[in-house]
């Protein structure tokens, strides 16, 4: 007898102000905070948000994104992951946009927002901005999100190459972010298959100077805790010009354990099998005998039993002899 095999999550997230900025406008979170089961309703939600805006505007925007998306995602009535993510993103966008209008700031508050849901052996992503979601699987690393920047758009249209984009002066200029406009276009990626050994990395743009190959190697060679620390350290070693946030999620598979049967259960099962075997043998022998003596059996059941002979025939054909006393009396009568 085997236990059901299920995947589990090992997670760690960290954020750092960097070496230049005076405020960390990044925010991140895992929800529910106290439950990492992918098999609960709507799974587990991970979010990274990189805020922008004057003074504390960016911090407020990124924190609002985390709070609203996590709340609205789980409270939304639909069980469809993509629908719940889209609703949560649009609600957060509306609230940040309204907050900017009410505060009458010259520079609007906004934030990037990348969310990953792990639910029932599948991953789902919602994304806006230039934060990133990577998947590491079978020794390969894939970036699932597009950078919604001027440079990212030029690369997709093949105006410039990826190499040229790395040092382009407009590489951080966003063309899409949460809170800037009253409506929001959200990239949605659904039903990404996951298996034991897969890893996911969510990060803000502060990790931009660490290559994908370096990210892959650090994650594979270290625990999720050490991987986060080393990636942040690498970003700071290369200038630390921006806030940097990293979440590392590793997928593990529970071992399938063989539960030994008790001796009494084994003996009982053997006895049952023996009885079933004997019963099959008896039924087979009866069937064979029936085929061999079919004619005799049919003749036996076709012959009319003595007990069924009609009583009228007995009265008509068989006369009961008189007794000796009756014969003497009848003789006397004749003599007289």
C-alpha positions as a printed Julia matrix, in Angstrom:
336×3 Matrix{Float64}:
   0.0     0.0     0.0
   1.43    3.38   -1.02
   0.91    6.9     0.29
  -0.28    9.55   -2.18
   2.65   11.44   -3.7
   2.36   15.23   -3.35
   4.69   18.13   -4.03
   5.79   20.54   -1.31
   7.3    24.03   -1.22
  10.5    25.32    0.34
  10.52   29.12    0.34
  12.5    32.17    1.37
  12.3    35.84    0.43
  14.46   38.88    1.22
  14.81   42.55    0.27
  17.66   45.05    0.51
  17.84   48.84    0.09
  21.03   48.65   -1.96
  24.0    51.0    -1.73
  22.58   54.17   -3.28
  18.89   54.63   -2.46
  17.73   56.22    0.8
  14.48   54.22    0.92
  13.51   50.71   -0.02
  10.41   50.97   -2.22
  10.28   47.24   -2.94
   7.71   45.0    -1.25
   7.13   41.26   -1.4
   5.02   38.58    0.24
   3.87   34.96    0.4
   0.23   34.14    1.11
  -1.12   32.53    3.19
   1.84   33.32    5.42
   1.33   30.23    7.6
   0.42   27.64    4.96
   2.57   26.4     2.06
   0.29   23.69    0.69
  -0.29   23.93   -3.06
  -3.38   21.77   -2.62
  -5.42   24.26   -0.62
  -8.1    26.33   -2.41
  -6.37   28.72   -4.87
  -2.93   27.46   -3.84
  -0.04   29.62   -2.61
   0.52   33.19   -3.84
   3.93   34.93   -4.16
   4.24   38.63   -5.08
   7.06   41.08   -5.78
   6.33   44.8    -6.31
   8.86   47.56   -7.14
   7.38   50.99   -6.38
   8.06   54.33   -8.03
   7.02   57.87   -7.18
   8.2    60.94   -5.34
   8.97   60.82   -1.62
   7.09   57.86   -0.1
   4.8    57.4    -3.12
   6.63   54.37   -4.46
   6.63   52.6    -1.12
   2.92   53.26   -0.65
   2.16   52.0    -4.15
   4.13   48.74   -3.8
   2.69   48.03   -0.35
  -0.84   48.7    -1.63
  -0.22   46.28   -4.5
   0.87   43.53   -2.11
  -2.01   44.12    0.34
  -4.81   44.46   -2.22
  -3.72   41.7    -4.61
  -3.31   39.17   -1.79
  -6.69   40.06   -0.26
  -8.74   40.31   -3.46
  -7.23   37.2    -5.01
  -8.43   34.92   -2.21
 -11.76   36.69   -1.68
 -12.76   36.67   -5.35
 -15.62   34.25   -5.92
 -14.26   32.54   -9.04
 -12.05   29.48   -8.54
 -10.35   30.14  -11.91
  -6.82   31.26  -11.01
  -6.32   33.62  -13.97
  -9.67   35.32  -13.4
  -8.95   35.86   -9.71
  -5.46   37.26  -10.46
  -6.79   39.62  -13.12
  -9.5    40.92  -10.8
  -6.98   41.41   -7.97
  -4.53   43.3   -10.21
  -7.21   45.61  -11.62
  -8.58   46.34   -8.14
  -5.12   47.22   -6.85
  -4.48   49.38   -9.93
  -7.71   51.33   -9.33
  -6.91   51.96   -5.67
  -3.35   53.17   -6.36
  -4.56   55.39   -9.21
  -7.3    56.91   -7.06
  -4.8    57.54   -4.27
  -2.53   59.47   -6.65
  -5.39   61.67   -7.82
  -6.5    62.42   -4.29
  -2.99   63.38   -3.14
  -2.55   65.75   -6.11
   1.07   64.72   -6.55
   2.85   66.0    -9.67
   4.38   62.56  -10.13
   1.9    59.71   -9.98
   2.48   56.76   -7.71
   2.99   53.44   -9.42
   4.55   50.03   -9.05
   5.54   46.94  -10.92
   3.79   43.78   -9.79
   4.62   40.16  -10.54
   2.6    37.36   -8.96
   3.09   33.59   -9.02
   0.47   31.07   -7.9
   1.38   27.42   -7.26
  -1.76   25.32   -7.17
  -2.34   21.59   -7.72
   0.97   20.85   -9.5
   0.62   23.86  -11.81
   1.92   27.44  -11.84
   0.12   30.61  -12.93
   1.62   34.08  -13.43
   0.2    37.62  -13.56
   2.59   40.42  -14.43
   2.98   44.11  -15.17
   6.23   46.13  -15.21
   9.86   44.96  -15.25
  10.1    42.71  -12.21
  10.77   39.15  -13.28
   9.62   35.56  -12.8
  12.06   32.76  -13.68
  11.59   29.02  -13.74
  14.57   26.67  -13.35
  13.93   23.12  -14.55
  16.15   20.29  -15.82
  19.23   22.51  -15.7
  17.64   25.31  -17.74
  16.35   28.75  -16.74
  13.45   30.5   -18.47
  12.16   34.05  -17.95
   8.37   33.82  -18.21
   7.69   37.56  -17.94
   8.24   40.34  -20.48
   9.8    43.64  -19.41
   7.22   46.39  -19.99
   9.87   49.02  -20.73
  10.73   51.1   -23.78
  13.82   49.0   -24.35
  11.94   45.74  -23.83
   9.43   46.79  -26.45
  12.23   47.63  -28.91
  13.79   44.19  -28.36
  10.46   42.44  -29.0
  10.05   44.45  -32.22
  13.67   43.59  -33.14
  14.65   47.26  -33.32
  17.64   46.55  -31.06
  19.32   43.35  -29.89
  19.33   41.99  -26.34
  23.01   42.89  -26.07
  22.29   46.49  -27.05
  19.42   46.6   -24.55
  21.71   45.86  -21.6
  23.36   49.28  -21.75
  20.57   51.32  -23.32
  19.83   54.59  -21.44
  16.06   53.93  -21.47
  16.21   50.36  -20.19
  14.39   51.3   -16.95
  11.69   53.53  -18.46
   8.38   51.72  -17.93
   5.61   51.77  -20.51
   3.21   49.84  -18.29
   2.85   49.85  -14.5
   0.19   49.45  -11.85
  -1.48   52.69  -10.72
  -0.45   55.0   -13.57
  -3.64   54.72  -15.64
  -7.24   54.12  -14.61
  -7.24   50.76  -16.42
  -4.51   48.14  -16.63
  -3.42   45.54  -19.15
  -2.11   42.45  -17.35
   0.0    39.65  -18.8
  -1.4    36.27  -17.74
   0.35   32.91  -18.13
  -1.62   29.81  -17.09
  -1.09   26.12  -16.38
   2.7    25.86  -16.28
   3.46   22.25  -15.35
   5.74   21.79  -12.35
   7.49   18.77  -10.91
   9.89   17.72   -8.2
  13.16   19.68   -8.45
  11.75   22.75  -10.22
  12.61   26.19   -8.82
  11.03   29.62   -9.24
  12.69   33.0    -8.7
  10.77   36.28   -8.4
  12.88   39.44   -8.3
  12.75   43.18   -8.73
  14.81   45.04  -11.33
  17.57   45.53   -8.77
  18.89   42.08   -9.75
  19.35   43.17  -13.39
  23.16   43.01  -13.33
  23.14   39.37  -12.25
  22.88   37.14  -15.33
  20.31   34.37  -15.75
  23.06   31.78  -15.77
  24.37   33.11  -12.46
  20.87   33.1   -10.96
  20.38   29.48  -12.03
  23.7    28.32  -10.61
  23.27   30.11   -7.28
  19.77   28.69   -6.79
  20.76   25.13   -7.71
  23.9    25.14   -5.56
  22.35   26.59   -2.39
  19.34   26.35   -0.12
  16.56   28.85   -0.75
  17.79   30.94    2.22
  21.42   31.06    1.07
  20.4    31.59   -2.55
  18.48   34.77   -1.66
  21.36   36.14    0.39
  23.97   35.4    -2.29
  21.92   36.92   -5.12
  21.36   40.13   -3.16
  25.05   40.22   -2.3
  25.95   39.88   -6.0
  23.64   42.77   -6.9
  25.31   45.0    -4.29
  28.8    43.96   -5.39
  27.92   45.22   -8.87
  26.95   48.68   -7.75
  23.84   48.27   -5.63
  22.23   51.18   -7.54
  18.67   50.02   -6.84
  16.61   48.25   -4.21
  16.76   44.51   -4.75
  14.2    41.89   -3.74
  14.4    38.15   -4.32
  12.0    35.27   -3.61
  13.2    31.69   -4.16
  10.74   28.79   -4.25
  11.94   25.21   -4.54
   9.57   22.34   -5.36
  10.19   19.06   -3.54
   8.43   15.72   -3.8
   7.44   13.66   -0.77
   8.9    10.15   -0.88
   6.42    7.38   -1.61
   6.67    5.15    1.45
   5.77    1.47    1.35
   3.75    0.67    4.46
   4.55   -2.93    5.57
   1.59   -5.23    6.13
   1.16   -6.93    9.46
   1.81  -10.7     9.55
  -1.77  -11.39   10.58
  -3.03   -9.43    7.57
  -0.73  -11.39    5.26
  -1.91  -14.72    6.74
  -5.57  -13.69    6.42
  -5.07  -12.69    2.82
  -3.38  -16.05    2.06
  -6.29  -17.98    3.65
  -8.77  -16.02    1.56
  -6.86  -16.8    -1.6
  -6.73  -20.53   -0.68
 -10.51  -20.71   -0.1
 -11.2   -18.91   -3.36
  -8.93  -21.4    -5.18
 -10.74  -24.43   -3.64
 -14.12  -22.95   -4.56
 -13.04  -22.44   -8.16
 -11.79  -26.07   -8.35
 -15.12  -27.43   -6.99
 -17.16  -25.34   -9.44
 -14.94  -26.48  -12.32
 -15.33  -30.19  -11.36
 -19.12  -29.86  -11.12
 -19.21  -28.25  -14.53
 -17.07  -31.04  -16.05
 -19.22  -33.79  -14.48
 -22.3   -32.07  -15.81
 -20.9   -32.19  -19.34
 -19.85  -35.88  -19.06
 -23.17  -37.19  -17.61
 -25.44  -34.77  -19.39
 -27.6   -37.49  -21.0
 -28.08  -39.47  -17.78
 -29.03  -36.36  -15.88
 -31.54  -35.31  -18.55
 -33.05  -38.87  -18.61
 -33.31  -38.9   -14.83
 -35.27  -35.67  -14.69
 -37.45  -36.59  -17.73
 -38.72  -39.97  -16.18
 -42.04  -39.58  -14.37
 -41.68  -40.44  -10.66
 -43.9   -43.14   -9.14
 -45.31  -40.63   -6.7
 -46.91  -38.78   -9.61
 -48.88  -41.75  -11.06
 -52.55  -40.88  -11.45
 -54.63  -42.52   -8.69
 -57.58  -43.13  -11.04
 -55.49  -45.51  -13.07
 -54.85  -47.56   -9.97
 -58.59  -47.75   -9.24
 -59.42  -48.73  -12.82
 -56.73  -51.32  -13.55
 -56.0   -52.85  -10.15
 -58.75  -54.71   -8.15
 -58.19  -55.4    -4.5
 -58.71  -59.15   -3.69
 -61.42  -60.09   -1.16
 -60.54  -61.6     2.22
 -61.1   -65.34    3.07
 -63.97  -64.56    5.47
 -65.84  -62.69    2.79
 -65.42  -65.66    0.39
 -66.92  -68.16    2.97
 -69.89  -65.9     3.65
 -70.57  -65.52   -0.08
 -70.36  -69.37   -0.52
 -72.92  -69.95    2.27
 -75.27  -67.56    0.59
 -75.04  -69.52   -2.69
 -75.58  -72.88   -0.93
 -78.73  -71.68    0.81
